[in-house]
């Protein structure tokens, strides 16, 4: 592909880049926004789903645990109601009852004991020998006395293993007897220990002071971090509190807590966020992959399309350029054609003289006898004349050929004045027979112009040709003036011809617009001039008065790289 | 030549090419024609006003005055004058216009002298 020479590759690269940027921004931005909004909404929805799940879970298990504790308490209460203190003092009876309860509840009850008002255990049934154990001063006893029913916290007590106590009062003669049952820690612990949430989630129970009431499946940090915060909060009955925080190992973790057992215990759940949000994270990863792949595809496709488009544009540009060159060429040939008649006549005269002189020599030589001195001199003169006329022909063809050369768009330093003289030399024959006088006023020492000599020559030829054509048979004057003003070179071609109607002035630079008779003008001349001058960064202007004449002014920037030294102008003339 | 003994045919030769005028006069003179060469339309008219000619050979394109204009004036002065037009190649249209204005015939330049003489003799017979 031949790129347009007047448009550098830089131009097409910038065009490609802009196209790609535009397409990428326009297509990726909405994708980005939509994706971000969707991901955000999805995350919100997922977050509430996770929290809801935790809440439901905690509420369910709180109910289960509450129900468990309540039922155990109820069992003891039934015993205190159905037995008298005297009956309860009988350890063997307690043993019977304990056996019944153990059978019924699968060994949840470890032992039963009766504590007298002084705090001494007076009757006991169970695996340990605890008759006579003195609980006076034990914290749980004080609290149990204070309430009607009592469920203790987990503690080691006399037996040294974790357990908790369920107790109910029995009043006799104003004195407070207490029936207490020990609940098997393992059984209770199993209630919460087996609750699993995802891969990393687990549940445990704390009291309000932060003492563990069950054995968590993995170690939990209570002294600091989220649980300390949660313990400080006033947990509302029936509500689940959820916070998210990094744990001691810096893993984002979700903590959930709800109060139970009349707010004295807290059921706690803890799960790593990455586990809880595993599906969300997978969806996010999938979305990211799709986005990245889609983005890459968009960039690639837009790059490909832009390249293809720009290549087409470049092709169209170079075709246009080639068309322009052809049009200039066509216009050039047309203007030469217009001159051809005059030039043909100009060449006819010397040819006719040569033919006649040759005939004359023949005439002289056909005489009989030896040639006289005089005749020889006459032949000499005739030969001289033939040579002179041959030279004349050569001059004419040289002039014509200098114009008929193919247009060469190569930019050189051109001397405007020299160009004017060449063009006038070419047009002079035509103008002479048209009764047109061509005068010039060429400013000396003009700097050269950077332009294609053949193109600029054509501009001048068109203007001068038009000026001569504008003058009708009664004759007139064409004046060509060159001058310099600041950095610009002005070239004015004025004629005293028919002028241009005001209504036509706006259209004279349009291609194929002509007022000449059909077959005499292509309508390309001025449009080509306009194109060439425009390309050189100059401008062409026209003023005209109908019936008085027209003036075309071409303004060209002087070649900035050159001083107006005549040396460079001469250099241009020689090239 | 064919008009041996008769009065020489008087020709007015009008062309702005002096070299052409000079050599053509010499060659026609050698062939027994009385040639008066003039180098412009105005001079042709001035000369024609003073003396009469049998035929005029007029170049179509001249600087001061168009050949057709010269033809018109000459025909007004002497309607019987045989005017032969010389024209450059490609200007036949103009030459035909001359025919419409009463020219006897036209020839394209450069032409053979024999062709020109043939036309001149033909014009004298008619």
XYZ file of C-alpha atoms in Angstrom:
701
model
C 0.000 0.000 0.000
C 1.370 3.357 -0.949
C 0.571 5.785 1.788
C -0.463 9.258 1.038
C 2.780 11.221 0.837
C 1.204 14.421 2.097
C -0.019 12.665 5.240
C 2.754 11.180 7.354
C 2.422 7.794 9.047
C 2.211 9.715 12.296
C -1.208 10.981 11.240
C -2.547 7.491 10.648
C -1.043 6.178 13.856
C -2.764 8.943 15.809
C -6.008 8.168 14.001
C -5.711 4.474 14.903
C -4.912 5.308 18.503
C -7.891 7.650 18.827
C -10.260 5.157 17.275
C -9.081 2.388 19.593
C -9.299 4.633 22.648
C -12.765 5.773 21.701
C -14.108 2.273 21.096
C -12.464 0.883 24.231
C -13.704 3.675 26.464
C -17.220 3.630 25.042
C -17.544 -0.128 25.315
C -15.633 -0.786 28.536
C -16.980 2.053 30.676
C -20.618 0.855 30.678
C -19.371 -2.689 31.220
C -17.257 -1.504 34.126
C -20.112 0.486 35.702
C -22.663 -2.278 35.227
C -20.238 -4.852 36.563
C -19.367 -2.731 39.581
C -23.016 -2.028 40.382
C -24.000 -5.664 39.946
C -21.086 -6.894 42.052
C -21.865 -4.350 44.752
C -25.547 -5.268 44.827
C -24.741 -8.939 44.772
C -22.293 -8.522 47.634
C -24.877 -6.631 49.651
C -27.474 -9.285 48.976
C -25.033 -12.033 49.792
C -23.958 -10.289 52.974
C -27.500 -10.075 54.218
C -28.046 -13.668 53.210
C -25.019 -14.783 55.219
C -26.107 -12.700 58.198
C -29.632 -13.998 57.936
C -28.350 -17.520 57.832
C -26.264 -16.936 60.954
C -29.189 -15.287 62.667
C -31.556 -18.124 61.868
C -28.963 -20.637 62.978
C -28.266 -18.881 66.258
C -31.946 -18.354 66.997
C -32.692 -21.984 66.303
C -29.945 -23.245 68.558
C -30.720 -20.731 71.227
C -34.233 -22.130 71.290
C -32.867 -25.652 71.428
C -30.547 -24.827 74.305
C -33.115 -22.776 76.137
C -35.576 -25.629 75.721
C -32.969 -28.117 76.992
C -32.216 -26.057 80.065
C -35.842 -25.346 80.676
C -36.731 -29.018 80.427
C -34.006 -30.020 82.880
C -35.186 -27.378 85.270
C -38.745 -28.576 84.837
C -37.680 -32.115 85.727
C -36.168 -30.918 88.989
C -39.152 -28.772 89.756
C -41.419 -31.749 89.288
C -39.279 -33.648 91.781
C -39.361 -30.816 94.363
C -43.080 -30.573 94.012
C -43.824 -34.255 94.133
C -41.457 -35.104 97.007
C -41.443 -33.912 100.596
C -38.210 -32.805 102.241
C -38.265 -35.947 104.319
C -38.498 -38.092 101.187
C -35.735 -36.128 99.564
C -33.463 -36.676 102.549
C -33.543 -40.339 101.607
C -30.555 -40.873 99.330
C -31.868 -44.193 98.064
C -35.056 -42.527 96.907
C -32.974 -39.914 95.151
C -30.991 -42.723 93.548
C -34.245 -44.249 92.275
C -35.321 -40.909 90.845
C -31.900 -40.329 89.364
C -31.976 -43.714 87.682
C -35.386 -42.885 86.225
C -34.137 -39.550 84.909
C -30.962 -41.075 83.485
C -32.970 -43.719 81.739
C -35.345 -41.141 80.391
C -32.737 -38.594 79.263
C -29.897 -40.756 78.226
C -27.574 -39.931 81.076
C -27.933 -36.174 81.034
C -28.301 -36.063 84.800
C -25.146 -36.966 86.624
C -26.368 -36.762 90.190
C -29.038 -35.469 92.529
C -28.463 -33.902 95.908
C -30.392 -32.146 98.665
C -28.796 -29.157 100.317
C -30.125 -28.133 103.713
C -30.696 -24.463 104.660
C -27.193 -24.300 106.113
C -25.569 -25.306 102.909
C -24.787 -28.930 103.767
C -25.599 -31.609 101.273
C -27.708 -33.967 103.334
C -28.694 -36.490 100.709
C -26.916 -37.468 97.480
C -27.292 -39.932 94.647
C -24.580 -40.149 92.040
C -21.105 -41.308 91.125
C -19.273 -39.179 93.691
C -19.473 -39.397 97.425
C -20.622 -35.921 98.231
C -22.857 -36.423 101.260
C -21.922 -33.827 103.789
C -20.318 -31.540 101.264
C -20.566 -28.011 102.522
C -21.647 -25.496 99.943
C -22.069 -22.653 102.392
C -20.439 -19.609 100.879
C -20.433 -21.045 97.355
C -21.455 -18.391 94.937
C -23.931 -20.548 93.077
C -25.709 -21.309 96.350
C -26.200 -17.660 97.134
C -27.554 -17.045 93.712
C -29.741 -20.133 93.809
C -31.220 -18.993 97.121
C -31.984 -15.625 95.603
C -33.957 -17.001 92.676
C -36.767 -19.440 92.643
C -35.137 -21.643 90.048
C -31.532 -21.691 89.175
C -29.200 -22.879 86.474
C -25.567 -22.314 87.299
C -22.693 -21.515 85.099
C -20.260 -24.214 84.278
C -17.722 -24.742 86.984
C -15.353 -27.428 88.269
C -16.542 -27.533 91.853
C -15.510 -30.320 94.277
C -15.256 -32.926 91.615
C -12.756 -31.053 89.542
C -14.451 -31.566 86.227
C -16.662 -29.055 84.418
C -20.364 -29.312 85.129
C -23.297 -27.125 85.954
C -26.112 -27.270 88.358
C -29.838 -27.057 87.965
C -31.583 -26.335 91.290
C -35.088 -25.763 92.643
C -36.260 -24.648 96.111
C -38.408 -26.576 98.530
C -39.689 -24.542 101.452
C -40.386 -26.243 104.736
C -41.222 -24.362 107.922
C -39.864 -21.161 106.433
C -36.592 -22.838 105.692
C -35.118 -23.146 102.255
C -34.151 -26.633 101.070
C -32.570 -26.930 97.677
C -32.762 -29.891 95.311
C -29.879 -29.726 92.894
C -29.045 -31.836 89.899
C -25.764 -31.902 88.048
C -26.007 -31.856 84.263
C -23.468 -33.834 82.278
C -21.218 -31.300 80.598
C -20.398 -33.516 77.663
C -24.047 -34.016 76.774
C -24.713 -30.337 76.991
C -21.531 -29.510 75.155
C -22.513 -31.839 72.312
C -25.586 -29.673 71.760
C -23.419 -26.859 70.450
C -20.161 -28.523 69.620
C -21.643 -30.397 66.695
C -23.100 -27.323 65.076
C -21.063 -26.656 61.935
C -21.272 -23.567 59.729
C -19.519 -24.041 56.427
C -15.924 -25.220 56.655
C -14.669 -22.982 59.440
C -17.737 -21.925 61.407
C -18.506 -23.158 64.934
C -20.696 -22.301 67.887
C -20.011 -21.985 71.593
C -21.573 -20.479 74.657
C -20.256 -17.788 76.983
C -21.599 -16.314 80.136
C -21.890 -12.570 80.503
C -18.475 -12.359 82.043
C -16.919 -14.062 79.069
C -16.405 -17.479 80.645
C -16.715 -20.353 78.225
C -19.732 -22.505 78.947
C -19.018 -25.001 76.213
C -15.821 -26.203 74.634
C -15.297 -24.430 71.330
C -14.110 -26.580 68.453
C -11.119 -24.365 68.048
C -9.432 -21.924 70.298
C -11.135 -18.573 70.600
C -9.612 -15.344 71.772
C -11.895 -13.730 74.297
C -9.619 -11.315 76.021
C -9.388 -8.990 73.066
C -10.800 -8.358 69.598
C -14.332 -8.946 68.489
C -15.586 -11.021 71.391
C -14.459 -8.464 73.922
C -16.381 -5.871 71.934
C -19.471 -8.026 71.719
C -19.343 -8.767 75.466
C -19.305 -5.048 76.108
C -22.469 -4.554 74.075
C -25.857 -4.704 75.717
C -27.225 -7.692 73.772
C -30.945 -7.465 73.343
C -33.134 -10.422 74.046
C -34.172 -12.123 70.834
C -31.728 -10.162 68.637
C -28.613 -11.432 66.938
C -25.615 -9.100 66.864
C -23.177 -9.524 64.011
C -19.827 -7.842 63.499
C -17.030 -8.429 61.067
C -13.385 -8.094 62.034
C -9.979 -9.522 61.349
C -9.099 -12.231 63.838
C -5.801 -12.622 65.664
C -4.326 -14.270 62.559
C -5.586 -11.391 60.422
C -8.294 -13.434 58.735
C -11.510 -11.525 58.120
C -14.014 -13.210 60.365
C -17.745 -12.886 61.021
C -18.799 -12.914 64.659
C -22.417 -13.421 65.708
C -23.892 -13.481 69.207
C -27.311 -13.787 70.801
C -28.274 -13.926 74.442
C -29.985 -16.934 75.985
C -30.943 -18.276 79.389
C -32.545 -15.012 80.436
C -29.590 -13.058 79.099
C -27.078 -14.665 81.409
C -25.463 -16.678 78.650
C -24.519 -15.777 75.148
C -24.575 -18.163 72.220
C -21.737 -17.264 69.934
C -20.865 -18.207 66.352
C -17.713 -17.431 64.483
C -16.883 -18.106 60.823
C -14.137 -16.984 58.489
C -15.464 -14.513 55.994
C -13.786 -16.198 53.033
C -15.642 -19.372 53.974
C -19.004 -17.673 54.445
C -18.587 -15.733 51.243
C -17.020 -18.553 49.281
C -19.724 -18.614 46.612
C -19.696 -14.842 46.340
C -15.931 -14.841 45.977
C -16.168 -17.486 43.274
C -18.804 -15.442 41.456
C -16.584 -12.373 41.797
C -13.616 -14.256 40.440
C -15.679 -15.561 37.527
C -16.949 -12.033 36.833
C -13.401 -10.675 36.971
C -12.172 -13.329 34.561
C -15.057 -12.626 32.192
C -14.433 -8.898 32.462
C -10.719 -9.224 31.802
C -11.235 -11.623 28.895
C -14.027 -9.427 27.502
C -11.843 -6.349 27.917
C -8.967 -8.019 26.127
C -11.337 -9.112 23.356
C -12.736 -5.601 23.015
C -9.268 -4.080 22.871
C -8.105 -6.646 20.314
C -11.194 -6.302 18.155
C -11.123 -2.523 18.267
C -7.429 -2.553 17.437
C -8.072 -4.858 14.513
C -11.059 -2.847 13.278
C -9.302 0.467 13.715
C -6.267 -0.824 11.836
C -8.455 -2.058 9.019
C -10.463 1.152 8.950
C -7.385 3.342 8.975
C -5.842 1.243 6.228
C -8.969 1.817 4.157
C -8.814 5.534 4.893
C -5.155 5.632 3.954
C -5.954 3.787 0.741
C -8.786 6.178 -0.023
C -6.477 9.099 0.755
C -3.785 7.852 -1.556
C -6.363 7.156 -4.246
C -7.647 10.669 -3.807
C -4.113 11.969 -4.020
C -3.538 9.986 -7.195
C -6.816 11.295 -8.600
C -5.740 14.811 -7.743
C -2.459 14.276 -9.516
C -4.317 12.930 -12.519
C -6.684 15.871 -12.452
C -3.786 18.302 -12.343
C -2.252 16.377 -15.204
C -5.511 16.487 -17.168
C -5.908 20.184 -16.503
C -2.356 20.715 -17.605
C -2.882 18.883 -20.856
C -6.083 20.860 -21.381
C -4.258 24.161 -20.982
C -1.521 23.006 -23.322
C -4.224 21.968 -25.776
C -5.635 25.463 -25.594
C -2.226 26.816 -26.510
C -1.569 24.230 -29.174
C -3.244 26.094 -32.041
C -1.166 29.199 -31.476
C 2.013 27.191 -31.126
C 1.245 25.131 -34.243
C 0.920 28.329 -36.192
C 4.092 29.671 -34.661
C 5.968 26.613 -35.837
C 4.313 26.667 -39.257
C 5.982 29.925 -40.215
C 9.603 28.818 -39.853
C 8.742 25.474 -41.434
C 7.136 27.212 -44.391
C 10.231 29.388 -44.801
C 12.525 26.356 -44.653
C 10.436 24.525 -47.289
C 10.467 27.538 -49.573
C 14.199 28.168 -49.084
C 14.914 24.539 -49.922
C 12.738 24.914 -53.040
C 14.634 28.090 -53.915
C 17.974 26.277 -53.708
C 16.507 23.594 -55.964
C 15.378 26.305 -58.397
C 18.838 27.837 -58.472
C 20.609 24.538 -58.959
C 18.323 23.514 -61.819
C 19.908 26.271 -63.943
C 22.083 25.004 -66.760
C 25.822 25.549 -66.768
C 28.181 26.230 -63.882
C 26.838 28.158 -60.934
C 27.789 31.768 -60.891
C 29.372 33.431 -57.882
C 26.164 35.270 -57.309
C 24.068 32.119 -57.322
C 26.435 30.440 -54.867
C 26.097 33.420 -52.517
C 22.320 33.176 -52.801
C 22.421 29.433 -51.985
C 24.685 30.274 -49.029
C 22.104 32.790 -47.796
C 19.250 30.304 -48.214
C 21.107 27.624 -46.217
C 21.773 30.197 -43.495
C 18.111 31.032 -43.443
C 17.120 27.354 -43.144
C 19.470 27.010 -40.165
C 18.015 30.072 -38.477
C 14.455 28.925 -38.990
C 15.401 25.443 -37.712
C 16.721 27.085 -34.534
C 13.443 28.956 -34.215
C 11.550 25.673 -34.427
C 13.806 24.197 -31.772
C 13.088 27.118 -29.443
C 9.375 26.678 -29.887
C 9.350 22.945 -29.319
C 11.625 23.394 -26.319
C 9.202 25.882 -24.774
C 6.253 23.610 -25.392
C 8.007 20.517 -24.131
C 9.008 22.237 -20.934
C 5.296 22.435 -20.223
C 4.275 19.109 -21.656
C 6.565 17.238 -19.243
C 4.686 15.059 -16.778
C 3.764 16.890 -13.611
C 6.402 16.328 -10.993
C 5.145 17.015 -7.460
C 8.682 17.193 -6.042
C 9.103 20.378 -4.063
C 12.018 22.588 -5.044
C 13.020 26.185 -4.671
C 11.218 28.069 -7.365
C 11.865 31.575 -8.606
C 8.506 33.120 -9.308
C 9.853 35.745 -11.692
C 11.588 33.191 -13.839
C 8.383 31.171 -13.965
C 6.399 34.212 -15.058
C 8.802 34.801 -17.945
C 8.563 31.190 -19.079
C 4.797 31.203 -19.061
C 4.568 34.488 -20.877
C 6.965 33.122 -23.499
C 4.540 30.323 -24.066
C 1.416 32.433 -24.179
C 2.882 35.286 -26.203
C 2.059 33.790 -29.619
C -1.556 33.278 -28.679
C -1.805 36.733 -27.151
C -0.112 38.433 -30.095
C -2.764 37.242 -32.519
C -5.505 38.071 -30.025
C -4.343 41.669 -29.878
C -3.434 41.274 -26.233
C -0.485 43.112 -24.763
C 1.206 41.374 -21.855
C 3.191 43.587 -19.510
C 5.099 42.554 -16.438
C 6.162 44.315 -13.297
C 8.438 41.864 -11.540
C 9.894 42.819 -8.187
C 13.635 42.142 -8.086
C 15.235 39.983 -5.408
C 12.170 37.926 -4.519
C 12.960 34.981 -2.271
C 12.290 31.572 -3.768
C 9.108 29.664 -3.019
C 9.156 26.020 -1.913
C 6.873 24.350 -4.428
C 6.694 21.930 -7.297
C 7.891 23.961 -10.315
C 5.601 22.193 -12.746
C 2.574 22.697 -10.511
C 3.277 26.348 -9.938
C 3.949 26.780 -13.657
C 0.515 25.401 -14.302
C -1.130 27.809 -11.889
C 0.502 30.686 -13.703
C -0.284 29.297 -17.130
C -3.949 28.877 -16.210
C -4.195 32.385 -14.823
C -2.432 34.043 -17.759
C -4.312 31.900 -20.261
C -7.626 32.844 -18.667
C -6.629 36.495 -18.615
C -5.807 36.412 -22.347
C -9.041 34.541 -23.059
C -11.029 37.118 -21.097
C -9.989 39.811 -23.566
C -12.165 39.936 -26.611
C -11.089 40.573 -30.205
C -10.774 44.326 -29.769
C -7.645 43.778 -27.670
C -6.553 44.682 -24.198
C -3.814 44.364 -21.640
C -2.744 41.624 -19.249
C -0.453 42.653 -16.443
C 1.538 40.276 -14.283
C 2.928 41.769 -11.089
C 5.083 40.136 -8.454
C 5.818 41.693 -5.088
C 6.824 40.839 -1.564
C 5.147 41.793 1.648
C 6.638 40.612 4.940
C 7.083 36.862 4.548
C 4.614 36.504 1.699
C 5.046 36.676 -2.052
C 2.178 38.145 -4.039
C 1.522 37.391 -7.661
C -1.222 39.334 -9.372
C -2.582 38.691 -12.846
C -4.803 41.530 -14.017
C -6.696 41.766 -17.275
C -8.830 44.362 -18.985
C -11.211 41.712 -20.227
C -14.908 40.995 -19.900
C -14.829 40.446 -16.136
C -16.806 37.964 -14.139
C -20.439 38.412 -13.141
C -20.826 38.763 -9.388
C -23.146 35.787 -9.307
C -20.417 33.595 -10.781
C -17.580 34.788 -8.536
C -18.382 32.318 -5.789
C -18.312 29.394 -8.155
C -15.257 30.005 -10.305
C -13.027 27.769 -8.186
C -15.508 24.864 -8.349
C -14.387 21.988 -10.526
C -16.054 21.689 -13.941
C -17.506 25.175 -13.677
C -16.788 27.127 -16.828
C -18.285 30.007 -18.747
C -16.258 29.259 -21.856
C -18.099 27.747 -24.848
C -18.496 23.978 -24.868
C -15.273 22.328 -26.041
C -13.043 25.254 -25.134
C -12.812 24.993 -21.391
C -12.731 22.054 -19.037
C -13.697 24.032 -15.972
C -10.740 22.494 -14.220
C -8.154 25.242 -14.512
C -9.057 27.431 -11.551
C -10.089 24.536 -9.353
C -6.666 23.005 -9.971
C -5.024 26.362 -9.188
C -7.001 26.528 -5.982
C -5.936 22.989 -5.032
C -2.279 23.597 -5.751
C -2.114 26.936 -3.943
C -3.965 25.508 -0.976
C -1.502 22.651 -0.791
C 1.373 25.132 -0.704
C -0.239 26.890 2.250
C -1.052 29.959 0.198
C -4.297 31.495 -0.936
C -5.853 32.691 -4.157
C -8.298 35.576 -4.331
C -10.225 37.210 -7.099
C -11.734 40.639 -7.632
C -13.652 41.414 -10.761
C -15.851 44.055 -12.314
C -18.117 42.942 -15.098
C -17.028 44.595 -18.309
C -13.870 46.097 -16.792
C -11.675 43.125 -16.034
C -10.496 40.800 -13.289
C -7.548 40.490 -10.960
C -6.363 37.198 -9.499
C -3.982 37.444 -6.565
C -1.973 34.500 -5.362
C -0.247 34.778 -1.991
C 2.485 32.284 -1.247
C 4.657 31.964 1.825
C 8.316 32.481 0.956
C 10.634 29.562 1.628
C 11.584 30.239 5.260
C 14.803 28.278 4.949
C 16.232 30.699 2.438
C 17.365 34.241 2.472
C 16.191 36.372 -0.401
C 19.686 36.036 -1.819
C 19.674 35.904 -5.562
C 22.059 32.961 -5.436
C 19.382 30.596 -4.261
C 16.968 31.927 -6.837
C 19.481 31.248 -9.537
C 19.997 27.794 -8.164
C 16.301 27.222 -8.576
C 16.393 28.499 -12.097
C 19.063 26.034 -13.038
C 17.249 23.069 -11.575
C 5.102 28.915 -68.512
C 1.649 28.221 -69.920
C 0.966 31.940 -70.273
C 4.035 32.459 -72.517
C 4.073 35.874 -74.108
C 1.065 37.082 -72.213
C 1.195 39.843 -69.663
C 2.654 38.736 -66.346
C 0.106 37.920 -63.646
C 0.255 40.530 -60.885
C 0.217 39.037 -57.402
C -0.142 40.818 -54.041
C 1.634 38.696 -51.412
C 0.630 39.490 -47.786
C 2.460 37.826 -44.870
C 4.061 39.154 -41.672
C 6.942 36.669 -41.935
C 9.590 38.631 -43.826
C 11.715 35.595 -44.554
C 8.787 33.798 -46.116
C 7.788 36.837 -48.140
C 11.303 37.227 -49.493
C 11.864 33.645 -50.647
C 8.362 33.233 -52.048
C 8.753 36.412 -54.101
C 12.035 35.150 -55.545
C 10.560 31.770 -56.521
C 7.372 33.200 -58.035
C 9.356 35.869 -59.845
C 11.496 33.095 -61.378
C 8.240 31.507 -62.617
C 7.124 34.658 -64.371
C 4.811 36.175 -61.819
C 4.905 39.846 -60.905
C 4.914 39.723 -57.086
C 4.405 42.669 -54.783
C 5.303 41.588 -51.228
C 3.799 43.416 -48.253
C 4.326 42.499 -44.574
C 1.069 43.646 -42.997
C -2.646 43.956 -43.645
C -2.634 47.736 -43.528
C 0.223 47.932 -46.008
C -1.612 45.503 -48.308
C -4.663 47.719 -48.350
C -2.534 50.807 -48.931
C -0.743 49.163 -51.887
C -3.975 47.732 -53.327
C -5.491 51.177 -53.287
C -2.730 52.437 -55.636
C -2.528 49.588 -58.121
C -4.641 46.653 -59.237
C -3.696 42.988 -58.954
C -4.851 39.806 -60.601
C -4.618 37.786 -57.403
C -3.760 38.160 -53.710
C -2.200 35.568 -51.422
C -3.040 36.473 -47.817
C -1.790 34.900 -44.591
C -4.669 34.373 -42.177
C -2.902 35.179 -38.911
C -1.094 38.448 -38.692
C -0.319 40.644 -35.754
C -1.921 43.887 -36.794
C -4.910 42.696 -38.732
C -6.665 39.425 -39.252
C -6.394 37.883 -42.767
C -10.173 37.717 -42.997
C -10.407 41.467 -42.394
C -7.841 42.117 -45.131
C -9.812 39.810 -47.442
C -13.043 41.701 -46.794
C -11.448 45.082 -47.526
C -9.708 43.833 -50.685
C -12.969 42.309 -51.988
C -14.770 45.584 -51.377
C -12.098 47.483 -53.342
C -11.980 44.969 -56.164
C -14.754 42.328 -56.238
C -13.014 40.518 -59.121
C -9.746 40.065 -57.214
C -8.952 36.368 -56.610
C -7.868 36.004 -53.000
C -6.101 32.828 -51.887
C -5.786 32.344 -48.156
C -2.784 30.751 -46.450
C -3.513 29.253 -43.087
C -1.746 27.293 -40.398
C -2.666 23.686 -39.836
C -5.682 23.525 -37.539
C -7.176 26.830 -38.643
C -9.215 25.378 -41.493
C -12.370 26.597 -39.766
C -11.218 30.192 -40.210
C -10.187 29.493 -43.764
C -13.640 28.196 -44.592
C -15.015 31.401 -43.093
C -12.809 33.213 -45.591
C -14.365 31.183 -48.396
C -17.735 32.458 -47.266
C -16.408 35.987 -47.632
C -15.459 35.449 -51.279
C -11.978 33.918 -51.106
C -11.113 31.872 -54.187
C -9.478 29.064 -52.270
C -7.255 28.301 -49.256
C -4.051 26.375 -48.641
C -2.503 25.113 -45.421
C 0.978 26.375 -44.646
C 3.571 25.066 -45.362
C 2.397 24.325 -48.861
C 4.021 23.228 -52.087
C 4.776 26.149 -54.394
C 3.343 24.146 -57.291
C -0.003 23.871 -55.438
C -0.064 27.625 -54.879
C 0.734 28.359 -58.524
C -1.919 25.892 -59.637
C -4.543 27.799 -57.610
C -3.311 31.130 -58.983
C -3.528 29.954 -62.620
C -6.912 28.385 -61.944
C -8.176 31.690 -60.585
C -7.048 33.501 -63.750
C -8.859 31.104 -66.089
C -12.235 31.429 -64.447
